Amino acid sequence: MKKKVLAALMSIAMVASLLVGCGAKEEAPAAEAPAAATEEAPAEEAPAEEAPAAEAPAASGDLTFEVIVKSFQSSYWQAAVLGFEQEAEKLGVTVNCTGPNAESDIADQVNMLNSAINNAPNGIGLAACDQSAVLDSLQAAMDAGIPVVCFDSGVPDAPAGSVVSTVATDNYAAGATAAINLYPALKDQIGKGAPVRIGEVNQEATSNSIISRGLGFIDKFAELAAADGFKVAVIGNEKYVNDCKAEKAAEADADIIIEVAVPAQTTVELCATEAAAIMNKADTIGMFGSNQVAAEGILTANENLSVLGDRILAAGFDAGSVIKGAIKSGTMFGAVTQSPLAMGITTVDVLVKAANGESVSDVPTDGYWYNADNMEDPSIAPNLYD
């Protein structure tokens, strides 16, 4: 599109800004995807590709997209929605954001996806709560000629061609990042005769992102331990026990026991119950919560136990005021964060390209380790949403 036409169209978009989805009212400057942190970056973590450059649609305001998040339960998804809003207003497109009340409301999200398909938008953005529950809907979207861009969580078994791009953190590497930073802090307590226990709380065992993080932590922690001559047993939730790549020892022979817990529903309170059961055990020296809900569950359990930062070191995932405050106070050892704002921006960029018939591909985004020492660093702070 020529520059003069683009300028005119963008002016029209500003006049018609009330049509922009997600409730955006004023134009906000789009945040750029942050540069990868150089501090304590894991060697195996692949560098993120640059987000695709956004181009204005063929006719300003002519493109409409449906976006379905996992829920509005955490500030993580609210930050992602802000990214959708900012980029939609910048590009003059309409984005309608919906999502279930909780990430465990899988049927509700599927209904929302089917409704979005019936609205015949120019594209759909989807963060699937359950990667197997959306397969039929993805086929229906493809049959209707609607491109789908998954964000945050991929759908590995999606019908071929139904998902044109996945914009997501390399979750396996991000889970490994937590292990890389937690293991050295616990190493001196291992191999003293009696086994030690590391707890892992995952809010569920259905979405690809959560599963990948949990497995990444287990596999990397076990790998680091094996390199030091320690044997590792993995117990608890069958999905994580069966799918981890770690060489597993019998519990009776282990120097380290990694115990994995998954609550019946994705709430902070139920995650806290699972965390408390592990943290109450005298041999527990470390904990990992693989997302904001799970990490806040560990902190909630500690309100009655008061063992974090003293007997037990905990690593979390994502940000939010509760986790950030716990890290500043020394209650939580550190956490891995993503950039949901940049993820939302990039998803809109890719949807516009796909709707305009351009070739698109997967876009990996970064994960960053932060603690009390580096959370104010310019390369980290922009990712620490509230």
Steps between C-alpha positions, in 0.01 A plus 500: 500500500634836416591734785241769414216249489621348828505839670146575387374167612662532841324837543169329430592237758547769765155643425350152520695400811179417686481191282820360643439187708592411859356829628791720392408868523823696459798433279793366698851459365577137421774346710782335314588140577779519762853393427602170652659528842870438501518412867486129584356399162499120452734371234238276343232768471457591135518872428162646415431609149400859449126562497373539145475862388141614498352639180176693477202306361385555143210715619511659844235356726406228251669219696332349803657238725365286782746429783432245774727501805515224760326715761499843656594343833858629516677824417701302242200480267404860572848604384457293183165668432670839538741393226209406273335836568811703430588332173140488377467874548839563343414300188136610474349154534228366727578237762231346718648330811314234694592223742353275770493591867763241589747289304320187619183611317600307189149448361426872529810585300411250228155658473663842468727369225205353309311829536804686368511274194129566437575875500724441193786732603814557294697296752492350848756519780480211746668405826351154551418388853500138383691417184290193424161665554535747211595261219154479341460877523835557332391274215178702471697826488723365225198376304358853526825651374577677829872508595572421866802630688565330831672700771651405836408133444536296185273218386743229384228267368308768310372393155771568244475857374241614754751699711705733282731623778570454869626799698628362827779485750728200463336357810720194533812719498332746738428221751862392464606858578335473842691177571828648379468781753350303791723192493831676585337663802392158634796289392688513830203338681494196272688174559532534878361155571122544506314586177363850443174597336420756230134584455345609171148640479338519155150646482392231253619227266310587183651810335822472303661806662459382860599142419812616313613723786452229756686244292777748419561559870499130587729398216753778553509460880553125458767558235694738724468261793615200294806696386594530868445128560158524667207265434156650445153351552192668350167434671149644506284595203516224238508731198822665614653181638438309178593775255819631657827400331695478822671174587292402800625307801282314747382724781678286759834543318473868416706792626232739372125445482313730262134493603251639246154617608201611290180630665149399395430855376714796400465721806757655731328342799518145365858551384575616857353178638723290274804714580441482876493120489851499353639793699392334826741212436823535695722400206367771263765756404367648175174585320405602147167647389467491120271800453358797690216304660727217614770736627243703694368171638845422641512847659150457642600168658796674659275744683428226753830311476760782486768275346586681174825691484625304800466122482357497145601700191221555250512594132190631325384581150342818359475823695221693671512712815484203739797318347703818454441600860603155625823514299582849627446387860708185458206263551529369145846430356419614145281433199487473124287754318366527150390812311124467451478859376745427217323169436170681450657756268672231292182292472312792344790562261493137385119498468515807273763337281303176476178687417684683222615170352862534604711204607536468878685260729544426870647779714678397823514757780742517791485397865713682759627408847462779753571537869547777755835590343393555139126570495560874455736441206377667177508166317279336765269764648277549192392135524390518865131579455270545800 
